[in-house]
Coordinates of C-alpha atoms in Angstrom, one line a residue:
Chain A
X1 CA -128.3 51.0 13.7
X2 CA -126.0 49.6 15.9
X3 CA -122.3 49.7 13.8
X4 CA -121.5 52.1 15.6
X5 CA -121.3 51.2 19.3
X6 CA -117.5 48.9 20.5
X7 CA -117.4 45.6 21.2
X8 CA -117.7 47.0 25.0
X9 CA -121.2 48.4 24.2
X10 CA -119.7 52.1 23.7
X11 CA -119.3 54.9 21.4
X12 CA -117.3 54.3 18.2
X13 CA -118.8 55.8 16.0
X14 CA -121.7 58.2 16.1
X15 CA -124.1 58.8 14.0
X16 CA -127.3 58.4 14.9
X17 CA -129.5 58.9 17.9
X18 CA -131.9 56.8 16.4
X19 CA -131.3 53.5 18.5
X20 CA -129.1 54.4 21.1
X21 CA -129.3 52.9 24.6
X22 CA -130.6 55.8 27.2
X23 CA -127.7 55.2 29.4
X24 CA -125.4 56.3 26.5
X25 CA -127.7 59.0 25.8
X26 CA -127.5 60.0 29.5
X27 CA -123.4 59.9 29.6
X28 CA -123.0 62.2 26.5
X29 CA -124.5 64.6 28.6
X30 CA -122.8 63.7 31.7
X31 CA -119.7 63.6 29.8
X32 CA -120.7 67.1 28.8
X33 CA -121.0 68.4 32.0
X34 CA -118.1 67.3 32.9
X35 CA -116.8 69.1 30.4
X36 CA -118.7 72.5 31.4
X37 CA -116.1 73.3 33.9
X38 CA -112.8 73.6 31.3
X39 CA -113.8 77.4 30.0
X40 CA -114.0 79.1 33.2
X41 CA -109.7 78.1 33.5
X42 CA -107.2 80.1 32.4
X43 CA -105.9 77.7 29.5
X44 CA -109.2 76.1 28.2
X45 CA -108.2 72.9 27.4
X46 CA -107.6 69.6 28.8
X47 CA -104.7 66.9 27.1
X48 CA -107.3 64.0 26.6
X49 CA -106.5 63.8 23.4
X50 CA -103.2 64.9 22.9
X51 CA -101.8 63.7 20.1
X52 CA -104.5 62.1 18.1
X53 CA -105.7 63.3 14.6
X54 CA -109.7 65.2 13.9
X55 CA -109.7 65.9 10.1
X56 CA -113.6 67.7 9.4
X57 CA -114.5 66.4 5.7
X58 CA -117.3 69.0 4.7
X59 CA -118.8 68.0 2.0
X60 CA -121.9 70.6 2.8
X61 CA -121.2 74.3 3.7
X62 CA -121.3 75.4 7.4
X63 CA -119.2 77.5 9.7
X64 CA -121.1 76.7 13.5
X65 CA -121.0 73.4 13.1
X66 CA -117.8 72.9 12.3
X67 CA -116.4 75.6 14.0
X68 CA -117.8 74.3 17.0
X69 CA -116.5 70.9 16.1
X70 CA -112.7 72.5 15.3
X71 CA -112.6 74.3 18.8
X72 CA -114.0 71.2 20.7
X73 CA -111.6 69.4 19.5
X74 CA -108.8 72.2 19.8
X75 CA -110.0 71.9 23.4
X76 CA -109.3 68.0 24.1
X77 CA -105.9 69.0 22.5
X78 CA -106.2 66.9 19.8
X79 CA -104.8 67.9 16.0
X80 CA -107.6 69.5 13.6
X81 CA -107.8 69.6 10.1
X82 CA -110.3 71.0 8.2
X83 CA -111.2 69.8 4.4
X84 CA -113.3 71.5 2.8
X85 CA -114.7 69.7 -0.3
X86 CA -117.2 71.7 -1.7
X87 CA -113.9 74.0 -3.3
X88 CA -111.2 70.6 -3.5
X89 CA -110.7 66.8 -4.4
X90 CA -113.8 65.1 -5.4
X91 CA -113.8 67.4 -8.5
X92 CA -110.5 66.9 -9.7
X93 CA -111.9 63.4 -10.5
X94 CA -110.6 61.3 -7.1
X95 CA -113.1 58.9 -5.7
X96 CA -114.9 59.6 -2.4
X97 CA -113.0 56.2 -1.4
X98 CA -109.5 56.3 -2.7
X99 CA -109.8 59.8 -0.4
X100 CA -110.5 58.0 2.1
X101 CA -107.3 55.5 2.3
X102 CA -105.4 59.1 1.9
X103 CA -106.1 60.8 4.7
X104 CA -105.7 56.9 6.8
X105 CA -102.6 57.4 5.0
X106 CA -102.2 60.5 7.6
X107 CA -102.8 58.1 10.4
X108 CA -105.9 60.0 11.1
X109 CA -107.9 59.1 13.8
X110 CA -110.9 61.0 13.7
X111 CA -113.7 62.0 10.9
X112 CA -115.9 64.8 11.3
X113 CA -118.4 64.4 8.4
X114 CA -121.1 66.7 6.9
X115 CA -122.5 65.5 3.4
X116 CA -125.5 66.4 1.8
X117 CA -126.9 62.8 1.1
X118 CA -128.3 60.5 3.8
X119 CA -126.1 57.9 4.7
X120 CA -123.1 59.2 3.7
X121 CA -121.9 58.7 7.5
X122 CA -122.4 55.6 7.7
X123 CA -121.3 54.8 4.5
X124 CA -117.7 56.6 5.3
X125 CA -118.1 54.3 9.0
X126 CA -117.9 51.2 7.3
X127 CA -115.0 51.3 5.0
X128 CA -112.9 53.2 7.3
X129 CA -109.8 51.2 8.4
X130 CA -111.5 50.2 12.0
X131 CA -109.4 52.3 14.6
X132 CA -111.3 54.9 12.3
X133 CA -113.9 56.7 14.7
X134 CA -116.6 59.0 12.1
X135 CA -119.1 61.0 13.9
X136 CA -121.6 62.9 11.5
X137 CA -122.4 66.3 11.3
X138 CA -125.2 66.5 9.0
X139 CA -126.4 63.6 6.7
X140 CA -129.3 65.0 4.0
X141 CA -132.1 65.0 6.3
X142 CA -131.3 61.7 8.1
X143 CA -129.1 62.8 10.9
X144 CA -127.7 65.1 12.9
X145 CA -127.1 63.4 16.0
X146 CA -124.8 66.1 17.7
X147 CA -127.0 69.0 17.2
X148 CA -130.0 66.9 18.5
X149 CA -127.6 65.7 21.7
X150 CA -127.0 69.6 22.1
X151 CA -130.1 70.7 22.0
X152 CA -131.2 68.1 24.8
X153 CA -128.4 68.7 27.0
X154 CA -129.0 73.0 27.0
X155 CA -133.1 71.3 27.6
X156 CA -131.6 69.2 30.0
X157 CA -130.0 72.8 32.0
X158 CA -133.0 74.6 31.8
X159 CA -135.8 72.3 32.5
X160 CA -134.6 69.3 33.8
X161 CA -136.1 65.9 34.2
X162 CA -137.3 64.9 31.0
X163 CA -140.0 62.8 32.5
X164 CA -142.7 66.4 32.8
X165 CA -141.7 67.8 29.8
X166 CA -144.1 68.3 26.9
X167 CA -142.2 69.9 24.0
X168 CA -143.1 71.4 20.2
X169 CA -141.4 71.0 16.9
X170 CA -141.8 73.5 14.5
X171 CA -141.9 73.8 10.6
X172 CA -139.8 72.5 8.3
X173 CA -139.9 69.1 9.1
X174 CA -139.7 67.0 5.8
X175 CA -136.1 68.7 5.1
X176 CA -134.9 68.4 8.9
X177 CA -132.4 66.0 9.6
X178 CA -131.9 68.2 13.3
X179 CA -135.6 67.0 13.6
X180 CA -135.2 63.8 13.0
X181 CA -132.1 63.3 15.3
X182 CA -134.2 65.6 17.9
X183 CA -137.1 63.2 18.0
X184 CA -135.4 60.3 18.5
X185 CA -133.2 62.0 21.5
X186 CA -136.7 63.1 23.2
X187 CA -138.7 59.5 23.1
X188 CA -135.1 58.1 23.7
X189 CA -134.0 60.5 27.2
X190 CA -138.5 60.1 27.9
X191 CA -139.3 62.9 27.0
X192 CA -143.2 63.8 28.3
X193 CA -144.9 64.2 25.3
X194 CA -143.4 65.3 21.9
X195 CA -145.4 67.7 19.5
X196 CA -145.2 68.6 15.6
X197 CA -146.2 71.7 14.5
X198 CA -146.4 72.0 10.6
X199 CA -148.3 72.1 7.6
X200 CA -149.0 68.4 5.9
X201 CA -146.6 70.0 3.2
X202 CA -143.2 70.0 5.6
X203 CA -144.8 66.0 6.9
X204 CA -142.4 63.2 6.2
X205 CA -145.2 60.7 5.4
X206 CA -143.7 58.1 8.2
X207 CA -144.0 60.7 10.9
X208 CA -146.8 59.0 12.5
X209 CA -144.4 56.3 13.3
X210 CA -141.6 58.8 14.7
X211 CA -144.1 58.6 18.8
X212 CA -144.7 62.5 18.0
X213 CA -148.0 64.5 18.0
X214 CA -149.1 66.4 15.1
X215 CA -151.1 69.7 15.0
X216 CA -151.2 71.5 12.0
X217 CA -153.1 74.0 14.6
X218 CA -150.3 76.0 15.4
X219 CA -152.4 77.7 18.5
X220 CA -153.4 74.6 19.6
X221 CA -150.0 73.1 19.1
X222 CA -147.9 75.3 21.3
X223 CA -150.4 75.3 24.3
X224 CA -148.9 74.3 27.5
X225 CA -145.6 73.3 26.2
X226 CA -142.4 73.8 27.9
X227 CA -139.9 73.8 25.0
X228 CA -140.6 75.2 22.0
X229 CA -137.7 73.9 19.1
X230 CA -137.9 76.0 16.1
X231 CA -136.6 74.9 13.1
X232 CA -134.5 77.1 9.8
X233 CA -137.2 76.8 6.7
X234 CA -134.7 75.1 4.1
X235 CA -135.2 77.3 1.3
X236 CA -132.5 76.0 -0.4
X237 CA -133.8 72.2 -0.3
X238 CA -137.6 73.2 -0.9
X239 CA -138.1 71.6 -4.5
X240 CA -141.4 72.8 -5.9
X241 CA -144.1 74.7 -4.0
X242 CA -144.4 73.2 -0.7
X243 CA -144.9 76.6 0.6
X244 CA -147.1 79.6 -0.9
X245 CA -144.3 82.8 0.4
X246 CA -142.7 82.9 3.3
X247 CA -144.4 86.6 4.8
X248 CA -147.5 83.3 4.8
X249 CA -145.5 80.3 6.9
X250 CA -144.3 83.4 9.0
X251 CA -148.5 84.2 9.4
X252 CA -149.5 80.3 10.2
X253 CA -146.2 79.3 11.7
X254 CA -144.3 81.2 12.3
X255 CA -143.6 82.4 16.7
X256 CA -144.0 85.5 17.9
X257 CA -144.6 86.3 21.4
X258 CA -148.2 86.9 21.0
X259 CA -147.6 83.1 20.1
X260 CA -145.3 82.4 23.0
X261 CA -148.1 83.1 25.5
X262 CA -149.5 80.3 25.0
X263 CA -147.0 77.7 26.4
X264 CA -146.0 77.8 29.4
X265 CA -145.4 81.0 31.4
X266 CA -141.2 79.6 31.7
X267 CA -141.2 78.1 29.0
X268 CA -137.5 78.2 26.6
X269 CA -137.5 78.3 23.5
X270 CA -135.0 77.5 20.7
X271 CA -133.2 77.5 17.7
X272 CA -130.4 75.4 15.6
X273 CA -129.5 78.6 13.7
X274 CA -128.8 80.3 11.6
X275 CA -132.1 82.0 12.2
X276 CA -134.4 84.2 8.7
X277 CA -135.8 86.1 11.4
X278 CA -139.0 87.6 10.0
X279 CA -140.1 84.3 8.1
X280 CA -139.7 81.3 10.9
X281 CA -139.0 83.5 14.6
X282 CA -139.6 87.3 15.5
X283 CA -136.3 89.1 16.3
X284 CA -138.2 89.8 19.9
X285 CA -137.9 86.1 21.0
X286 CA -135.1 84.8 19.7
X287 CA -133.4 88.0 21.4
X288 CA -136.3 87.5 24.1
X289 CA -135.7 86.4 27.5
X290 CA -137.2 83.1 27.0
X291 CA -134.5 82.7 24.0
X292 CA -131.8 79.8 24.5
X293 CA -130.2 80.2 21.3
X294 CA -127.0 81.1 22.0
X295 CA -126.9 78.7 24.8
X296 CA -127.4 76.2 21.9
X297 CA -124.3 76.8 20.4
X298 CA -122.2 77.4 23.9
X299 CA -123.6 73.8 24.8
X300 CA -122.3 72.2 21.6
X301 CA -118.5 72.3 22.5
X302 CA -120.0 71.0 25.2
X303 CA -121.3 67.9 23.9
X304 CA -118.6 67.9 20.8
X305 CA -115.8 66.9 23.0
X306 CA -118.1 64.5 25.4
X307 CA -119.1 62.3 22.4
X308 CA -115.4 63.2 20.6
X309 CA -114.0 61.5 23.7
X310 CA -116.0 58.8 24.5
X311 CA -115.4 57.6 20.3
X312 CA -111.3 57.4 20.9
X313 CA -111.7 56.4 24.5
X314 CA -109.0 53.5 26.0
X315 CA -111.0 50.1 25.8
X316 CA -112.4 49.0 29.7
X317 CA -110.4 47.5 31.0
X318 CA -110.5 46.9 35.3
X319 CA -109.9 50.3 37.5
X320 CA -107.2 50.4 39.2
X321 CA -108.0 52.5 42.8
X322 CA -105.5 55.1 44.2
X323 CA -103.1 55.0 41.6
Chain B
X1 CA -103.7 41.8 58.3
X2 CA -102.4 45.9 58.6
X3 CA -104.6 47.2 62.1
X4 CA -105.2 50.4 60.4
X5 CA -105.7 54.0 62.3
X6 CA -108.5 56.3 62.7
X7 CA -109.1 59.3 60.1
X8 CA -109.7 61.7 62.8
X9 CA -106.6 60.9 64.3
X10 CA -105.1 60.9 61.2
X11 CA -107.3 64.3 60.8
X12 CA -105.0 66.1 64.0
X13 CA -101.5 64.3 62.3
X14 CA -102.5 65.8 59.5
X15 CA -104.4 69.8 60.8
X16 CA -100.7 70.0 63.6
X17 CA -98.2 69.6 61.2
X18 CA -99.9 71.8 58.3
X19 CA -100.5 74.7 61.1
X20 CA -96.2 74.0 61.9
X21 CA -95.7 73.8 57.8
X22 CA -97.2 76.7 57.2
X23 CA -96.4 79.2 60.0
X24 CA -91.9 77.9 59.6
X25 CA -92.4 78.6 55.7
X26 CA -94.9 81.3 55.7
X27 CA -97.1 80.1 53.1
X28 CA -99.2 83.4 54.0
X29 CA -103.4 82.8 52.9
X30 CA -103.2 79.4 51.2
X31 CA -105.8 78.3 49.5
X32 CA -106.6 74.3 49.5
X33 CA -107.5 72.0 46.7
X34 CA -108.9 68.0 47.5
X35 CA -108.8 65.7 44.8
X36 CA -112.1 64.1 44.0
X37 CA -113.0 61.3 45.6
X38 CA -111.6 60.8 48.5
X39 CA -108.9 64.3 49.1
X40 CA -111.6 66.2 48.4
X41 CA -114.3 64.7 51.7
X42 CA -110.4 64.9 53.6
X43 CA -110.2 68.6 52.0
X44 CA -113.4 69.4 53.2
X45 CA -112.7 68.2 56.9
X46 CA -108.8 69.8 56.9
X47 CA -110.6 73.4 55.3
X48 CA -113.0 74.0 58.0
X49 CA -110.2 73.2 60.8
X50 CA -107.7 76.1 59.4
X51 CA -110.8 78.3 59.0
X52 CA -109.0 79.4 55.7
X53 CA -110.7 82.5 53.9
X54 CA -110.9 81.2 50.0
X55 CA -113.8 78.4 49.6
X56 CA -112.2 75.0 48.6
X57 CA -111.4 74.0 45.3
X58 CA -111.8 71.3 43.9
X59 CA -110.2 68.9 41.0
X60 CA -111.1 66.1 39.3
X61 CA -107.8 64.9 37.4
X62 CA -110.1 62.5 35.0
X63 CA -109.2 64.5 32.3
X64 CA -105.5 65.2 33.0
X65 CA -104.8 61.1 33.4
X66 CA -101.8 59.5 31.5
X67 CA -104.3 56.1 31.0
X68 CA -106.3 58.0 28.3
X69 CA -105.6 55.9 26.2
X70 CA -105.8 52.5 27.9
X71 CA -109.3 53.0 29.9
X72 CA -112.7 54.5 29.1
X73 CA -113.6 58.0 30.7
X74 CA -115.5 57.3 35.2
X75 CA -118.5 57.8 33.6
X76 CA -119.2 60.2 36.1
X77 CA -116.5 63.2 35.8
X78 CA -117.5 65.8 37.9
X79 CA -116.8 69.6 36.6
X80 CA -113.2 70.8 38.3
X81 CA -114.0 73.6 40.4
X82 CA -111.3 76.0 41.6
X83 CA -113.3 79.2 42.8
X84 CA -110.3 81.5 43.4
X85 CA -107.5 82.8 41.4
X86 CA -104.3 80.5 41.8
X87 CA -102.1 82.9 40.0
X88 CA -99.5 83.7 42.8
X89 CA -100.8 81.6 45.3
X90 CA -100.2 79.3 48.1
X91 CA -101.5 76.0 47.5
X92 CA -102.5 73.4 49.9
X93 CA -103.6 70.5 47.7
X94 CA -105.3 67.2 49.6
X95 CA -105.6 63.7 48.6
X96 CA -106.4 60.7 50.4
X97 CA -104.1 58.1 49.4
X98 CA -100.6 59.0 47.8
X99 CA -98.9 55.4 45.5
X100 CA -97.8 55.6 42.0
X101 CA -98.0 59.7 42.4
X102 CA -99.2 59.9 38.2
X103 CA -103.3 61.1 40.0
X104 CA -100.8 64.1 42.0
X105 CA -99.1 64.7 38.5
X106 CA -102.3 65.2 36.6
X107 CA -103.3 67.1 39.2
X108 CA -100.1 69.9 39.3
X109 CA -100.8 69.5 35.1
X110 CA -104.2 70.7 36.1
X111 CA -103.9 73.2 38.5
X112 CA -101.5 75.2 36.2
X113 CA -104.3 74.8 33.2
X114 CA -105.1 77.3 36.1
X115 CA -102.5 79.6 36.2
X116 CA -98.7 79.6 38.0
X117 CA -99.0 78.7 42.4
X118 CA -96.4 80.7 44.5
X119 CA -96.1 77.9 46.2
X120 CA -97.6 74.1 46.4
X121 CA -97.7 71.6 49.4
X122 CA -98.9 67.9 49.3
X123 CA -100.7 66.5 51.8
X124 CA -102.2 63.0 52.1
X125 CA -104.4 61.3 54.5
X126 CA -101.7 58.3 53.8
X127 CA -98.6 56.6 51.6
X128 CA -98.4 52.9 50.9
X129 CA -94.8 53.9 48.9
X130 CA -94.5 52.3 45.9
X131 CA -94.2 55.2 43.9
X132 CA -93.5 55.6 40.1
X133 CA -92.5 59.4 39.1
X134 CA -90.6 61.7 42.0
X135 CA -92.8 63.4 43.7
X136 CA -93.7 63.3 47.9
X137 CA -96.0 64.2 50.0
X138 CA -94.4 67.2 52.2
X139 CA -97.3 66.2 55.4
X140 CA -98.6 62.7 55.7
X141 CA -100.7 61.3 58.4
X142 CA -99.8 57.8 58.0
X143 CA -97.1 55.2 56.2
X144 CA -97.4 51.9 55.1
X145 CA -96.8 49.1 53.1
X146 CA -98.6 46.6 51.8
X147 CA -99.3 43.1 50.7
X148 CA -98.9 42.7 47.0
X149 CA -102.3 42.9 46.1
X150 CA -103.9 44.8 48.7
X151 CA -105.5 48.2 48.2
X152 CA -106.1 50.7 51.0
X153 CA -109.7 53.2 50.6
X154 CA -110.5 56.0 52.2
X155 CA -114.8 55.5 52.3
X156 CA -116.4 58.0 53.0
X157 CA -118.0 60.8 53.6
X158 CA -119.1 60.9 56.7
X159 CA -118.1 58.6 58.7
X160 CA -114.6 58.6 57.3
X161 CA -112.8 55.4 57.6
X162 CA -109.6 53.3 56.1
X163 CA -110.8 50.2 54.8
X164 CA -107.6 47.5 53.3
X165 CA -109.2 45.3 50.7
X166 CA -107.9 42.3 47.9
X167 CA -107.7 43.6 44.9
X168 CA -108.6 41.6 41.9

């Protein structure tokens, strides 16, 4: 999937973590680290993308992701436009490609795309003008690469190197683009062991090919892990009787304080949000000392700043010293 | 090839001239900022010599460069750290080699994003001329004119050493 890289091997689009060279994943984390100081200034901005225009194209509702992309672009001094397509445009019968041509005619530099269909961001990336970058902000069940990278950044900040880590991803893997991207990112960064914990009905058919250890029993799955990633139960994507009831799901797979005691004592708990309290996670855990859920939100801004600036940076030229 | 002076001698000169300038201009309780990477090395030494009250600040001006559209971000940009309030402070800004003046412009832009300093004085270990912007150092350790294609570079951090090389 390397139509997202430019001729020099840098980012042009950011559509998926799958197949991304480890060096580039580490560069995203390193660049995000360097943006972490920006919020300490009284002017929480750097002038890096001054004069560039970023358009948030959201075909699916989102608050957190859209807001943090918007904030990231603004902290880079870009101009940002939010287009909520749940309410406009395509409902008038305009084709997606016509709409893209119109937005390109407004001289924008980047589309941040969220869509309910898998592959939507790739489709747009194939059809935009060559100077426009596309960042995938979630496409169907396929990928949510910036969410995965902010999760990696959060893990690295709390736990350091990936090699010795055992990471468990718990819940609705089947419908989760976040889980898919996380698994690719964890394997790409060399995490020691990646476990998925879920009922059979909420696992994708190809789970064995993803490079994970599968557990159906949560007590065995959580044993001695360093990181617990809880997923949201995606009620709106459920079709058919995949689950008996939310209560039963909580009984079998909910993350409670008692279950957290099976993980390492210094384990962290993560959740991509929004949380269904009492369904996939107990409030006492979500708000407890091991939770880094709000850190994930903060880290999302720095990681999205890194991805946006890396996509839009100039092509490499020889470095001139002491300029 | 030009004969290059030793860095410790230049640091002696910078220390002496800085003390004189701070005294003459009545710049009380200054805070010092070094520009990554070489400027931060020079600043660490001067900061110790002048026994300043506040910890040393460092800036990485990569996000403030004026040529982002034509070149890549340096892969290792360190977070800038100014561990003191900039507002209404007397600032000593330190760089290793001053050349076009663009780094200093970027550094001043970044400093102003932290607050409005009362004054900024600029000290550079080496001034190699060829300015492209109206910016001058208040204090310079060593002035040199280079042949076309020559580069002067500070190596460090221990020991600090000036080297001359042909650029490619």
